Structure formats: structure tokens, C-alpha cells
mmCIF file of C-alpha atoms and ligand atoms in Angstrom:
data_model
loop_
_atom_site.group_PDB
_atom_site.id
_atom_site.type_symbol
_atom_site.label_atom_id
_atom_site.label_comp_id
_atom_site.label_asym_id
_atom_site.label_seq_id
_atom_site.Cartn_x
_atom_site.Cartn_y
_atom_site.Cartn_z
ATOM 1 C CA MET A 561 -6.123 -29.622 -15.546
ATOM 2 C CA VAL A 562 -6.079 -26.170 -13.934
ATOM 3 C CA ASN A 563 -4.072 -25.410 -10.768
ATOM 4 C CA GLU A 564 -6.165 -25.571 -7.914
ATOM 5 C CA ARG A 565 -4.520 -22.799 -5.969
ATOM 6 C CA MET A 566 -4.973 -20.724 -8.545
ATOM 7 C CA TYR A 567 -8.123 -21.316 -9.383
ATOM 8 C CA GLY A 568 -9.139 -20.887 -5.832
ATOM 9 C CA LEU A 569 -7.565 -17.610 -6.136
ATOM 10 C CA GLY A 570 -9.256 -16.471 -9.244
ATOM 11 C CA ASN A 571 -12.566 -17.786 -8.487
ATOM 12 C CA GLU A 572 -12.865 -16.093 -5.016
ATOM 13 C CA PRO A 573 -12.494 -12.198 -5.383
ATOM 14 C CA SER A 574 -11.222 -10.349 -2.625
ATOM 15 C CA ALA A 575 -13.784 -9.244 0.107
ATOM 16 C CA ILE A 576 -12.520 -5.619 -0.979
ATOM 17 C CA ARG A 577 -13.387 -6.248 -4.507
ATOM 18 C CA GLU A 578 -16.581 -7.968 -3.602
ATOM 19 C CA LEU A 579 -17.619 -5.110 -1.483
ATOM 20 C CA PHE A 580 -16.976 -2.734 -4.346
ATOM 21 C CA ALA A 581 -18.557 -4.836 -7.079
ATOM 22 C CA TYR A 582 -21.781 -4.922 -5.051
ATOM 23 C CA GLY A 583 -21.538 -1.184 -4.682
ATOM 24 C CA LEU A 584 -21.532 -1.023 -8.362
ATOM 25 C CA VAL A 585 -24.755 -3.165 -8.813
ATOM 26 C CA ARG A 586 -26.373 -1.275 -5.725
ATOM 27 C CA LYS A 587 -25.723 1.949 -7.159
ATOM 28 C CA ALA A 588 -27.661 1.136 -10.487
ATOM 29 C CA GLU A 589 -30.329 0.074 -8.413
ATOM 30 C CA ILE A 590 -30.986 2.872 -6.215
ATOM 31 C CA GLY A 591 -28.806 5.803 -7.715
ATOM 32 C CA ALA A 592 -25.212 6.488 -6.917
ATOM 33 C CA ASP A 593 -26.059 9.292 -4.429
ATOM 34 C CA ASN A 594 -27.742 6.604 -2.088
ATOM 35 C CA VAL A 595 -24.704 4.285 -1.702
ATOM 36 C CA PHE A 596 -22.208 5.185 0.381
ATOM 37 C CA ASP A 597 -19.092 3.428 -1.164
ATOM 38 C CA PHE A 598 -15.944 3.376 1.304
ATOM 39 C CA SER A 599 -14.507 0.238 0.082
ATOM 40 C CA ILE A 600 -11.674 0.693 -2.133
ATOM 41 C CA GLY A 601 -8.439 2.574 -2.544
ATOM 42 C CA ASN A 602 -8.983 4.520 -5.770
ATOM 43 C CA PRO A 603 -7.825 7.873 -5.520
ATOM 44 C CA SER A 604 -10.440 10.577 -6.071
ATOM 45 C CA VAL A 605 -8.079 13.322 -6.605
ATOM 46 C CA PRO A 606 -7.106 13.719 -10.425
ATOM 47 C CA ALA A 607 -3.810 13.231 -11.841
ATOM 48 C CA PRO A 608 -2.060 16.478 -11.947
ATOM 49 C CA ASP A 609 -2.149 18.634 -15.077
ATOM 50 C CA ALA A 610 1.670 17.934 -15.295
ATOM 51 C CA VAL A 611 0.976 14.390 -16.021
ATOM 52 C CA LYS A 612 -1.438 14.884 -18.905
ATOM 53 C CA GLN A 613 0.809 17.790 -20.438
ATOM 54 C CA ALA A 614 3.739 15.218 -20.400
ATOM 55 C CA ALA A 615 1.668 12.417 -21.929
ATOM 56 C CA LEU A 616 0.547 14.746 -24.643
ATOM 57 C CA ASP A 617 4.128 16.093 -25.238
ATOM 58 C CA LEU A 618 5.241 12.336 -25.674
ATOM 59 C CA LEU A 619 2.272 11.436 -28.100
ATOM 60 C CA ASP A 620 4.190 13.773 -30.485
ATOM 61 C CA GLN A 621 7.182 11.923 -30.377
ATOM 62 C CA PRO A 622 7.839 9.038 -32.944
ATOM 63 C CA ALA A 623 5.777 6.289 -32.362
ATOM 64 C CA VAL A 624 8.220 3.615 -33.079
ATOM 65 C CA SER A 625 10.474 4.640 -30.291
ATOM 66 C CA LEU A 626 7.932 5.921 -27.812
ATOM 67 C CA HIS A 627 5.688 2.686 -27.994
ATOM 68 C CA GLY A 628 8.942 0.097 -28.340
ATOM 69 C CA TYR A 629 10.254 -2.116 -25.712
ATOM 70 C CA SER A 630 12.651 -0.724 -23.382
ATOM 71 C CA PRO A 631 15.362 -2.739 -21.664
ATOM 72 C CA ALA A 632 13.591 -5.210 -19.170
ATOM 73 C CA ALA A 633 14.507 -2.950 -16.101
ATOM 74 C CA GLY A 634 13.179 0.337 -17.733
ATOM 75 C CA VAL A 635 14.320 2.824 -19.822
ATOM 76 C CA PRO A 636 18.091 4.116 -18.555
ATOM 77 C CA GLU A 637 17.261 7.839 -18.412
ATOM 78 C CA VAL A 638 14.275 7.320 -16.636
ATOM 79 C CA ARG A 639 16.042 5.061 -13.936
ATOM 80 C CA ALA A 640 18.761 7.644 -13.763
ATOM 81 C CA ILE A 641 16.068 10.761 -12.951
ATOM 82 C CA ILE A 642 14.370 8.548 -10.381
ATOM 83 C CA ALA A 643 17.833 7.773 -8.895
ATOM 84 C CA GLU A 644 18.782 11.293 -8.610
ATOM 85 C CA SER A 645 15.407 12.240 -7.250
ATOM 86 C CA ILE A 646 16.060 9.699 -4.305
ATOM 87 C CA ARG A 647 19.454 10.920 -3.921
ATOM 88 C CA ARG A 648 18.478 14.873 -3.610
ATOM 89 C CA ARG A 649 14.939 13.995 -1.465
ATOM 90 C CA PHE A 650 16.613 11.745 1.037
ATOM 91 C CA GLY A 651 20.118 12.145 1.169
ATOM 92 C CA VAL A 652 20.841 8.473 0.530
ATOM 93 C CA PRO A 653 23.100 6.943 -2.241
ATOM 94 C CA ALA A 654 21.014 5.662 -4.941
ATOM 95 C CA SER A 655 22.278 4.629 -8.370
ATOM 96 C CA ALA A 656 20.301 4.103 -11.670
ATOM 97 C CA GLU A 657 21.576 0.804 -11.725
ATOM 98 C CA HIS A 658 19.596 -0.487 -8.362
ATOM 99 C CA ILE A 659 16.188 0.866 -9.918
ATOM 100 C CA TYR A 660 13.970 -1.738 -11.642
ATOM 101 C CA MET A 661 10.761 -0.120 -13.386
ATOM 102 C CA THR A 662 7.376 -2.165 -12.564
ATOM 103 C CA VAL A 663 3.858 -2.188 -13.099
ATOM 104 C CA GLY A 664 3.250 -0.742 -9.520
ATOM 105 C CA ALA A 665 3.855 -1.982 -6.093
ATOM 106 C CA ALA A 666 1.864 -5.038 -6.830
ATOM 107 C CA ALA A 667 4.600 -6.191 -9.120
ATOM 108 C CA SER A 668 7.412 -4.645 -6.892
ATOM 109 C CA ILE A 669 6.584 -6.819 -4.138
ATOM 110 C CA ALA A 670 5.925 -10.006 -5.898
ATOM 111 C CA ILE A 671 9.288 -9.148 -7.546
ATOM 112 C CA SER A 672 11.085 -8.626 -4.194
ATOM 113 C CA LEU A 673 9.750 -11.490 -2.586
ATOM 114 C CA SER A 674 10.861 -13.753 -5.420
ATOM 115 C CA ALA A 675 14.373 -12.212 -5.469
ATOM 116 C CA VAL A 676 15.234 -12.732 -1.831
ATOM 117 C CA THR A 677 13.367 -15.644 -0.455
ATOM 118 C CA GLN A 678 14.014 -19.566 -0.926
ATOM 119 C CA PRO A 679 10.626 -22.051 -0.955
ATOM 120 C CA GLY A 680 10.021 -22.979 2.435
ATOM 121 C CA ASP A 681 11.117 -19.334 3.932
ATOM 122 C CA GLU A 682 9.132 -17.401 6.307
ATOM 123 C CA VAL A 683 8.059 -13.976 5.496
ATOM 124 C CA VAL A 684 6.904 -11.456 8.438
ATOM 125 C CA VAL A 685 3.973 -9.144 8.196
ATOM 126 C CA ILE A 686 2.526 -6.897 10.701
ATOM 127 C CA SER A 687 -1.099 -7.109 10.948
ATOM 128 C CA PRO A 688 -3.480 -5.688 10.096
ATOM 129 C CA PHE A 689 -1.944 -5.997 6.793
ATOM 130 C CA PHE A 690 -2.745 -5.421 2.962
ATOM 131 C CA PRO A 691 -4.365 -8.687 2.143
ATOM 132 C CA GLU A 692 -2.238 -9.327 -1.105
ATOM 133 C CA TYR A 693 0.904 -9.644 0.751
ATOM 134 C CA LYS A 694 -0.160 -13.205 1.984
ATOM 135 C CA VAL A 695 -0.934 -14.108 -1.834
ATOM 136 C CA TRP A 696 2.455 -13.061 -3.035
ATOM 137 C CA ILE A 697 4.348 -14.687 -0.340
ATOM 138 C CA GLU A 698 2.426 -18.038 -0.816
ATOM 139 C CA THR A 699 3.072 -17.661 -4.240
ATOM 140 C CA ALA A 700 6.783 -17.495 -3.747
ATOM 141 C CA GLY A 701 6.724 -20.887 -1.543
ATOM 142 C CA CYS A 702 6.704 -18.924 1.836
ATOM 143 C CA THR A 703 4.885 -18.806 4.696
ATOM 144 C CA CYS A 704 3.264 -15.470 5.837
ATOM 145 C CA VAL A 705 3.832 -14.925 9.653
ATOM 146 C CA GLU A 706 1.533 -12.369 10.972
ATOM 147 C CA VAL A 707 2.744 -10.249 13.940
ATOM 148 C CA PRO A 708 0.419 -7.753 15.314
ATOM 149 C CA ALA A 709 1.079 -4.143 15.473
ATOM 150 C CA HIS A 710 1.619 -2.274 18.973
ATOM 151 C CA VAL A 711 -1.728 -1.249 20.213
ATOM 152 C CA PRO A 712 -3.138 1.281 20.492
ATOM 153 C CA ASP A 713 -0.835 3.277 18.373
ATOM 154 C CA PHE A 714 -0.334 0.452 15.764
ATOM 155 C CA GLN A 715 3.499 1.266 15.494
ATOM 156 C CA LEU A 716 5.609 -1.745 15.041
ATOM 157 C CA ASP A 717 5.866 -4.051 18.273
ATOM 158 C CA ILE A 718 9.568 -4.707 18.448
ATOM 159 C CA ASP A 719 9.065 -7.319 21.084
ATOM 160 C CA ALA A 720 6.692 -9.242 19.111
ATOM 161 C CA LEU A 721 8.763 -9.068 15.994
ATOM 162 C CA ALA A 722 11.872 -10.420 18.231
ATOM 163 C CA ALA A 723 9.723 -13.583 19.283
ATOM 164 C CA ALA A 724 8.542 -14.034 15.566
ATOM 165 C CA ILE A 725 11.835 -13.711 13.633
ATOM 166 C CA GLY A 726 13.657 -17.046 13.478
ATOM 167 C CA PRO A 727 15.939 -19.245 11.306
ATOM 168 C CA LYS A 728 13.682 -19.626 8.439
ATOM 169 C CA THR A 729 12.924 -15.641 8.268
ATOM 170 C CA SER A 730 14.093 -14.170 5.242
ATOM 171 C CA ALA A 731 12.201 -10.968 5.177
ATOM 172 C CA VAL A 732 9.762 -8.583 6.813
ATOM 173 C CA ILE A 733 7.483 -6.371 5.041
ATOM 174 C CA ILE A 734 6.479 -3.034 6.365
ATOM 175 C CA ASN A 735 3.940 -0.387 5.062
ATOM 176 C CA THR A 736 4.454 3.190 6.150
ATOM 177 C CA PRO A 737 2.153 5.038 5.922
ATOM 178 C CA ASN A 738 0.035 2.347 6.431
ATOM 179 C CA ASN A 739 -2.953 0.782 4.446
ATOM 180 C CA PRO A 740 -5.384 -0.034 6.599
ATOM 181 C CA VAL A 741 -4.520 1.865 9.854
ATOM 182 C CA GLY A 742 -3.069 4.792 8.701
ATOM 183 C CA ALA A 743 -0.145 4.853 10.942
ATOM 184 C CA VAL A 744 3.336 6.418 9.881
ATOM 185 C CA TYR A 745 6.002 4.535 11.610
ATOM 186 C CA SER A 746 8.306 7.027 13.656
ATOM 187 C CA ARG A 747 12.158 7.103 13.049
ATOM 188 C CA ALA A 748 12.701 5.468 16.817
ATOM 189 C CA ASN A 749 10.317 2.741 15.724
ATOM 190 C CA LEU A 750 12.146 2.069 12.491
ATOM 191 C CA GLU A 751 15.728 2.411 14.265
ATOM 192 C CA ALA A 752 14.509 -0.207 16.871
ATOM 193 C CA LEU A 753 13.450 -2.565 14.155
ATOM 194 C CA ALA A 754 16.892 -1.825 12.545
ATOM 195 C CA ASP A 755 18.808 -2.653 15.360
ATOM 196 C CA LEU A 756 16.680 -5.725 15.934
ATOM 197 C CA LEU A 757 17.121 -6.972 12.345
ATOM 198 C CA ALA A 758 20.893 -6.612 12.522
ATOM 199 C CA ALA A 759 21.136 -8.469 16.076
ATOM 200 C CA LYS A 760 18.997 -11.353 14.510
ATOM 201 C CA GLU A 761 21.158 -11.621 11.273
ATOM 202 C CA VAL A 762 24.087 -12.094 13.615
ATOM 203 C CA GLU A 763 22.195 -14.385 16.004
ATOM 204 C CA LEU A 764 20.615 -16.384 12.970
ATOM 205 C CA GLY A 765 23.822 -16.146 10.761
ATOM 206 C CA ARG A 766 21.556 -15.316 7.787
ATOM 207 C CA GLU A 767 20.500 -12.089 5.773
ATOM 208 C CA LEU A 768 17.240 -10.354 6.867
ATOM 209 C CA PHE A 769 15.492 -8.267 4.075
ATOM 210 C CA LEU A 770 13.158 -5.431 4.876
ATOM 211 C CA ILE A 771 11.036 -5.108 1.952
ATOM 212 C CA SER A 772 9.462 -1.353 2.461
ATOM 213 C CA ASP A 773 6.167 -1.067 0.586
ATOM 214 C CA GLU A 774 5.561 2.743 0.121
ATOM 215 C CA PRO A 775 2.830 3.622 -2.235
ATOM 216 C CA TYR A 776 1.361 6.099 0.183
ATOM 217 C CA ARG A 777 4.823 7.856 1.254
ATOM 218 C CA GLU A 778 3.910 11.389 0.297
ATOM 219 C CA ILE A 779 0.203 11.103 1.693
ATOM 220 C CA VAL A 780 0.814 12.433 5.049
ATOM 221 C CA TYR A 781 -1.013 14.670 7.434
ATOM 222 C CA GLU A 782 0.041 17.667 9.635
ATOM 223 C CA GLY A 783 3.711 17.763 8.301
ATOM 224 C CA ILE A 784 4.438 14.273 9.874
ATOM 225 C CA GLU A 785 7.857 12.979 8.911
ATOM 226 C CA VAL A 786 8.166 9.840 6.904
ATOM 227 C CA PRO A 787 11.522 8.469 7.537
ATOM 228 C CA TYR A 788 13.360 6.963 4.223
ATOM 229 C CA VAL A 789 13.737 3.310 5.454
ATOM 230 C CA PRO A 790 16.853 2.703 3.549
ATOM 231 C CA SER A 791 18.385 5.655 5.676
ATOM 232 C CA VAL A 792 17.791 3.307 8.763
ATOM 233 C CA TYR A 793 18.386 -0.225 7.305
ATOM 234 C CA ALA A 794 20.964 -1.046 4.888
ATOM 235 C CA ARG A 795 19.419 -4.249 3.527
ATOM 236 C CA THR A 796 16.062 -2.339 2.452
ATOM 237 C CA ILE A 797 14.313 -2.948 -0.849
ATOM 238 C CA VAL A 798 11.907 -0.050 -1.593
ATOM 239 C CA CYS A 799 8.783 -1.047 -3.443
ATOM 240 C CA TYR A 800 7.324 2.305 -4.642
ATOM 241 C CA SER A 801 4.384 3.000 -6.972
ATOM 242 C CA TYR A 802 2.805 6.132 -8.491
ATOM 243 C CA SER A 803 -0.726 4.820 -7.981
ATOM 244 C CA LYS A 804 -1.568 7.094 -4.995
ATOM 245 C CA SER A 805 0.999 9.684 -4.990
ATOM 246 C CA LEU A 806 0.156 10.698 -8.600
ATOM 247 C CA SER A 807 -3.590 9.309 -8.730
ATOM 248 C CA LEU A 808 -2.216 6.767 -11.616
ATOM 249 C CA PRO A 809 -3.341 3.651 -10.225
ATOM 250 C CA GLY A 810 -4.750 2.374 -13.952
ATOM 251 C CA GLU A 811 -1.483 3.295 -15.584
ATOM 252 C CA ARG A 812 0.384 0.520 -13.512
ATOM 253 C CA ILE A 813 3.624 2.099 -12.931
ATOM 254 C CA GLY A 814 6.389 2.132 -9.990
ATOM 255 C CA TYR A 815 9.704 0.729 -9.289
ATOM 256 C CA VAL A 816 11.864 -1.671 -7.177
ATOM 257 C CA PHE A 817 15.115 0.241 -5.213
ATOM 258 C CA VAL A 818 17.584 -1.823 -3.984
ATOM 259 C CA SER A 819 19.348 0.301 -1.387
ATOM 260 C CA ASP A 820 22.996 1.050 -2.606
ATOM 261 C CA ALA A 821 23.789 0.995 1.135
ATOM 262 C CA MET A 822 23.674 -3.041 1.201
ATOM 263 C CA ASP A 823 27.063 -4.208 0.665
ATOM 264 C CA ASP A 824 25.884 -6.673 -1.947
ATOM 265 C CA ALA A 825 23.557 -4.366 -3.714
ATOM 266 C CA ASP A 826 24.635 -5.350 -7.404
ATOM 267 C CA ARG A 827 24.093 -9.003 -6.511
ATOM 268 C CA VAL A 828 20.517 -8.465 -4.885
ATOM 269 C CA PHE A 829 19.487 -6.337 -7.857
ATOM 270 C CA ALA A 830 20.574 -9.157 -10.208
ATOM 271 C CA ALA A 831 18.130 -11.466 -8.394
ATOM 272 C CA VAL A 832 15.432 -8.660 -8.621
ATOM 273 C CA ALA A 833 16.096 -8.569 -12.514
ATOM 274 C CA GLY A 834 16.023 -12.379 -12.329
ATOM 275 C CA ALA A 835 12.757 -12.489 -10.658
ATOM 276 C CA GLY A 836 11.219 -9.654 -12.862
ATOM 277 C CA ARG A 837 12.488 -11.973 -15.618
ATOM 278 C CA ALA A 838 11.136 -14.994 -14.258
ATOM 279 C CA LEU A 839 7.737 -13.699 -13.338
ATOM 280 C CA GLY A 840 7.163 -11.940 -16.853
ATOM 281 C CA TYR A 841 7.204 -8.350 -15.374
ATOM 282 C CA ILE A 842 9.557 -6.847 -17.775
ATOM 283 C CA CYS A 843 9.665 -3.373 -19.815
ATOM 284 C CA ALA A 844 7.023 -1.307 -17.453
ATOM 285 C CA PRO A 845 4.636 0.483 -19.625
ATOM 286 C CA VAL A 846 7.241 2.941 -21.606
ATOM 287 C CA LEU A 847 4.933 5.869 -22.147
ATOM 288 C CA PHE A 848 4.231 6.139 -18.241
ATOM 289 C CA GLN A 849 8.137 5.356 -17.735
ATOM 290 C CA ARG A 850 8.732 8.678 -19.796
ATOM 291 C CA VAL A 851 5.794 10.666 -18.057
ATOM 292 C CA ILE A 852 7.215 9.648 -14.728
ATOM 293 C CA ALA A 853 10.557 10.882 -15.652
ATOM 294 C CA ALA A 854 9.090 14.468 -16.552
ATOM 295 C CA CYS A 855 6.710 14.446 -13.125
ATOM 296 C CA VAL A 856 9.319 12.727 -10.792
ATOM 297 C CA ASP A 857 9.041 15.733 -8.504
ATOM 298 C CA GLU A 858 5.312 16.690 -8.874
ATOM 299 C CA PRO A 859 3.971 16.931 -5.407
ATOM 300 C CA SER A 860 0.812 15.112 -4.440
ATOM 301 C CA ASP A 861 -2.163 17.003 -3.804
ATOM 302 C CA VAL A 862 -3.295 16.022 -0.393
ATOM 303 C CA ASP A 863 -5.626 18.733 0.637
ATOM 304 C CA ALA A 864 -8.761 17.055 -0.426
ATOM 305 C CA TYR A 865 -7.923 14.086 1.676
ATOM 306 C CA ALA A 866 -7.076 16.083 4.662
ATOM 307 C CA GLU A 867 -10.601 17.648 4.367
ATOM 308 C CA ASN A 868 -12.162 14.268 4.016
ATOM 309 C CA ARG A 869 -10.165 13.035 6.940
ATOM 310 C CA ALA A 870 -11.375 16.069 9.186
ATOM 311 C CA LEU A 871 -14.993 15.676 8.065
ATOM 312 C CA LEU A 872 -14.789 11.767 8.672
ATOM 313 C CA THR A 873 -13.150 11.781 12.120
ATOM 314 C CA GLU A 874 -15.078 14.763 13.533
ATOM 315 C CA GLY A 875 -18.509 13.083 11.953
ATOM 316 C CA LEU A 876 -17.791 10.005 13.491
ATOM 317 C CA SER A 877 -16.328 11.148 16.785
ATOM 318 C CA ALA A 878 -19.497 13.288 17.152
ATOM 319 C CA LEU A 879 -21.660 9.782 16.638
ATOM 320 C CA GLY A 880 -19.395 7.831 19.412
ATOM 321 C CA TYR A 881 -17.478 5.809 16.976
ATOM 322 C CA GLU A 882 -13.954 4.689 18.204
ATOM 323 C CA TYR A 883 -11.130 4.980 15.431
ATOM 324 C CA VAL A 884 -7.348 5.205 15.163
ATOM 325 C CA GLU A 885 -6.448 8.877 14.215
ATOM 326 C CA PRO A 886 -4.508 8.464 10.681
ATOM 327 C CA GLN A 887 -1.478 10.105 10.328
ATOM 328 C CA GLY A 888 -1.121 9.023 6.276
ATOM 329 C CA ALA A 889 -2.682 7.331 3.557
ATOM 330 C CA PHE A 890 -6.431 7.737 3.204
ATOM 331 C CA TYR A 891 -7.926 5.066 5.354
ATOM 332 C CA LEU A 892 -9.819 5.326 8.605
ATOM 333 C CA TRP A 893 -9.548 2.068 11.133
ATOM 334 C CA VAL A 894 -12.650 2.040 13.294
ATOM 335 C CA ARG A 895 -13.661 -0.200 16.039
ATOM 336 C CA ALA A 896 -16.803 -2.317 14.728
ATOM 337 C CA LEU A 897 -19.877 -2.299 17.108
ATOM 338 C CA GLU A 898 -19.855 -6.010 17.576
ATOM 339 C CA ASP A 899 -16.898 -8.500 17.613
ATOM 340 C CA ASP A 900 -17.805 -10.057 14.507
ATOM 341 C CA ALA A 901 -16.403 -7.380 11.833
ATOM 342 C CA GLN A 902 -18.017 -9.218 9.022
ATOM 343 C CA ALA A 903 -21.371 -9.161 10.784
ATOM 344 C CA PHE A 904 -21.040 -5.242 11.411
ATOM 345 C CA SER A 905 -20.066 -4.634 7.835
ATOM 346 C CA ASP A 906 -23.341 -6.637 6.692
ATOM 347 C CA ARG A 907 -25.339 -4.468 8.958
ATOM 348 C CA ALA A 908 -23.682 -1.440 7.687
ATOM 349 C CA LYS A 909 -24.766 -2.665 4.160
ATOM 350 C CA LYS A 910 -28.452 -2.446 5.030
ATOM 351 C CA HIS A 911 -27.760 1.281 5.734
ATOM 352 C CA GLU A 912 -25.805 1.428 2.400
ATOM 353 C CA LEU A 913 -22.791 1.787 3.723
ATOM 354 C CA LEU A 914 -19.781 -0.121 2.057
ATOM 355 C CA ILE A 915 -17.062 -0.684 4.715
ATOM 356 C CA VAL A 916 -14.354 -3.429 4.492
ATOM 357 C CA PRO A 917 -14.336 -6.011 7.550
ATOM 358 C CA SER A 918 -11.142 -6.064 9.141
ATOM 359 C CA ASP A 919 -11.043 -9.683 8.775
ATOM 360 C CA SER A 920 -9.738 -9.223 5.336
ATOM 361 C CA PHE A 921 -6.519 -7.408 6.830
ATOM 362 C CA GLY A 922 -6.053 -10.503 9.040
ATOM 363 C CA VAL A 923 -7.650 -9.304 12.260
ATOM 364 C CA GLY A 924 -11.096 -9.231 13.968
ATOM 365 C CA GLY A 925 -13.169 -6.425 15.564
ATOM 366 C CA TRP A 926 -12.530 -3.447 12.969
ATOM 367 C CA VAL A 927 -13.359 -2.091 9.710
ATOM 368 C CA ARG A 928 -11.553 -0.101 7.050
ATOM 369 C CA ILE A 929 -13.415 3.164 5.831
ATOM 370 C CA SER A 930 -11.554 4.419 2.573
ATOM 371 C CA TYR A 931 -11.878 8.238 2.581
ATOM 372 C CA CYS A 932 -10.355 8.708 -1.241
ATOM 373 C CA ILE A 933 -14.014 9.677 -2.198
ATOM 374 C CA ALA A 934 -16.057 12.867 -3.096
ATOM 375 C CA ARG A 935 -16.495 14.976 -0.207
ATOM 376 C CA GLU A 936 -20.442 14.952 -0.386
ATOM 377 C CA THR A 937 -20.357 10.994 0.092
ATOM 378 C CA ILE A 938 -18.751 11.689 3.508
ATOM 379 C CA VAL A 939 -21.163 14.534 4.324
ATOM 380 C CA ASN A 940 -24.390 12.595 3.010
ATOM 381 C CA SER A 941 -23.636 9.227 4.676
ATOM 382 C CA MET A 942 -23.285 10.490 8.303
ATOM 383 C CA PRO A 943 -27.401 9.986 8.936
ATOM 384 C CA ALA A 944 -26.510 6.323 7.962
ATOM 385 C CA PHE A 945 -23.511 6.088 10.323
ATOM 386 C CA LYS A 946 -25.976 7.643 12.916
ATOM 387 C CA ALA A 947 -28.641 5.197 12.175
ATOM 388 C CA LEU A 948 -26.238 2.281 12.478
ATOM 389 C CA MET A 949 -24.865 3.308 15.782
ATOM 390 C CA GLU A 950 -28.350 3.756 16.893
ATOM 391 C CA SER A 951 -29.160 0.243 15.777
ATOM 392 C CA TYR A 952 -26.923 -1.248 18.258
ATOM 393 C CA ARG A 953 -28.125 0.846 21.139
ATOM 394 C CA GLY A 954 -31.264 -0.445 20.485
HETATM 395 N N1 LIG B 2003 0.449 -1.924 -1.168
HETATM 396 C C1 LIG B 2003 -0.321 -1.407 -0.308
HETATM 397 C C2 LIG B 2003 -0.276 -0.982 1.212
HETATM 398 C C3 LIG B 2003 -1.705 -0.989 -1.021
HETATM 399 O O1 LIG B 2003 -2.524 -0.289 -0.461
HETATM 400 C C4 LIG B 2003 -1.803 -0.915 -2.363
HETATM 401 C C5 LIG B 2003 -2.738 -0.723 -3.247
HETATM 402 O O2 LIG B 2003 -4.021 -0.402 -2.634
HETATM 403 C C6 LIG B 2003 -0.492 -1.962 -3.062
HETATM 404 C C7 LIG B 2003 0.762 -2.166 -2.547
HETATM 405 C C8 LIG B 2003 -0.609 -2.210 -4.614
HETATM 406 O O3 LIG B 2003 -0.392 -0.873 -5.391
HETATM 407 P P1 LIG B 2003 0.019 -0.950 -6.825
HETATM 408 O O4 LIG B 2003 -1.586 -0.215 -7.342
HETATM 409 O O5 LIG B 2003 0.872 0.239 -7.368
HETATM 410 O O6 LIG B 2003 0.304 -2.339 -7.507
#
């Protein structure tokens, strides 16, 4: 007999993937140029040339060692290079022994949750939130506690967090730059969170972990600062991925970094390694571990996203749409034109606009528009957005 929960998860694709799949069918029916697919966060910028060159160079090496297993936590030299890069870029202590290579942020988060929670614990997320958090939290046997972000700036609402963190809380997950709203948490906001967590640790007599999900760290606009979370709160576990920063989502490569600033970092890292083992996340793809070592400081190309962001926000604001100005990532959070976001997304579909209803992210009344797409799609979609707006004005 199959596991009913797993059956449910496998049988019902996420709303985002469903919309993406619908888009593929629709494109085959009416032509790709006639469908405006804003559904998914698949980077539209190619990976840097340095990635291709590194992969080609590596493929000339002896196959047995190149394609052989690495230690479970990753290739030691790769972990050392990443740790050195963290020290240099962010000025925090970071040792290779606290880096665990993973198949992307998804695995990093699932591993971290398993490492620092007990079944029955609560894990706090900030809504709107990346939908898979809930799946991973519940798979760890925990309850997902949703705390709304502060409106209208979508920063962390410290008072609401204070009310939500209780005797069963073991971790808080944050994501900055944020999917889906594009907010980047300010240093002051993160410091207020750190103060709250420190005070709650004393009050509740238990450790509180901050899981910092950072696949969009380098994708920011107008030079905004993205504070490095371990420099603000010691008990931080960074879940990083190269899916977005180097446009490598299909290669499945990232890492967990257990902050050295944590007094018991070795013990926490051992639990991370144990969780990786228990979940089968060992020995991340070795070719791409080595590619990352060669490209660790390769800059992210954000110019195309910055241009798309400007085109989209200018176009939609001229049409009268309300949205949150994104500071980072590549998503625009737009107010739906009716309370029911699903109904709004369904109506948008009639205009060949594929936009994700906010219900997927745990809140009502908004939609997410991914702008990691071809520039022309944005330009050509404007008449459809206009018609959609007009359909509500009657
Ligand atoms: N966290 C957030 C906020 C994301 O948007 C994504 C992917 O879109 C992930 C985690 C998963 O990233 P990865 O592809 O590295 O597993």
C-alpha cells in the first residue's frame, strides 16, 4: 500500500507547475509567441561562459576520478574554496568542515529541517512563502506556522513573530531576497529578528535556529545591501544554491553552511551530515561541485532582469496595476483585481497570461509574475494586461 501523504503530494502537482504545464500545451496549440508565460522561476539568462569552460576542462580529466563518488559532504577542496569565498566576501568565520554540498536549496532546506527539529516541533515561515517549505516542514514531522510579513514593505513583522514563537518552535525560515515578493530584509530588520530570537532562546530555554534560504542572494537591484545573515545571528544555517545566481537549476548544486559563529557548530554540522545521510542526499554531483570551485566568484548577470523589471513595472503601473517594487529576485507581486486570486489568474489565462495566484504562497488577493523571461514576452504581453484590466472596468 502506498503512503497516502506521498501519494497526495505526487498526484497533485503544485499550482505553479500546473500552470507551467498548461503553458506548454497552450504554446503547442496557438504558438509560443502568443502565450505570455510568467509562471516559473527558470532563469532566462544563460550560465556564464566560465561555467561551460570549466566543465569542458574538467571533462578532459581521467573519468574514473572525475565521475567517482566524493565523500558524502562533498569534495574537500570544493568545500574549502567555498568557505574561503564566504570568509572573504562576508567577513565571517567559515570553515570547510561546516559546508555540506547538496543538490540545490531544496535539499539544503530539507536537510537543515531534519537536522534541527524533532517531530512535533513548530517551524515558522513568513507569508507569502515558497510553497515547498510547508511540504518539507511537514515531512520532518513538524507544523508550519505562518506569520504574515509586515505590510506594505513586506519586511519581517517582529511583533507578529514574537507572538508566534513559542515553546515548540525550533526554527524560523527566512528568504531574502524574497520569492515571491522581491523584498530584501534590511540590516535593522534582521538585527531586530536576531534580538528577538536571542531573547526567546532565554525565555523558552531552547535553541532557536534561523534557516536562511538564499538562492537569490546576488540577484538585487540598485546596489541594495543584502546583509549576510550569519553576521547578524550566530545560530544561522545558510541554504545556498547556484540555481539562480549562475543559472544552473538543472544541475542541482548548492550547499548548507552551518555558521562557525554557533558555539556548537561541529555538533550541528554532524546533525546536518546525519540528515543528509538519512535522506539520501550524499555526494552532490561531482562534476558540478568542481565547476563551482572554478567559478565560485563568478558574478551573476542581473542586467537582463533589471531591464525586465523596469519594463514590467513601468508597463503595469501605466495600466493602473498595483505592485510591490522588487528589490531583488525576479518576481513581481501584483495586487489581483478581485479578492479571489485564483479567479483572477483564471481570467488572466483567457488573455493568454499565465500568472500564479497568491494562494499558492499562503495568502489571498495577489499574483506572482516571474520576469526571468524573454524581454519580448514582456513587451508583447502589455496589450493582454490592458485587456485584462479593462475586463474588470466593464
Ligand atoms: N527557495 C526558494 C525561495 C526558491 O525560489 C527556490 C526555487 O525556485 C528554492 C528554494 C529551490 O531552489 P533549488 O532549485 O536550488 O533547489
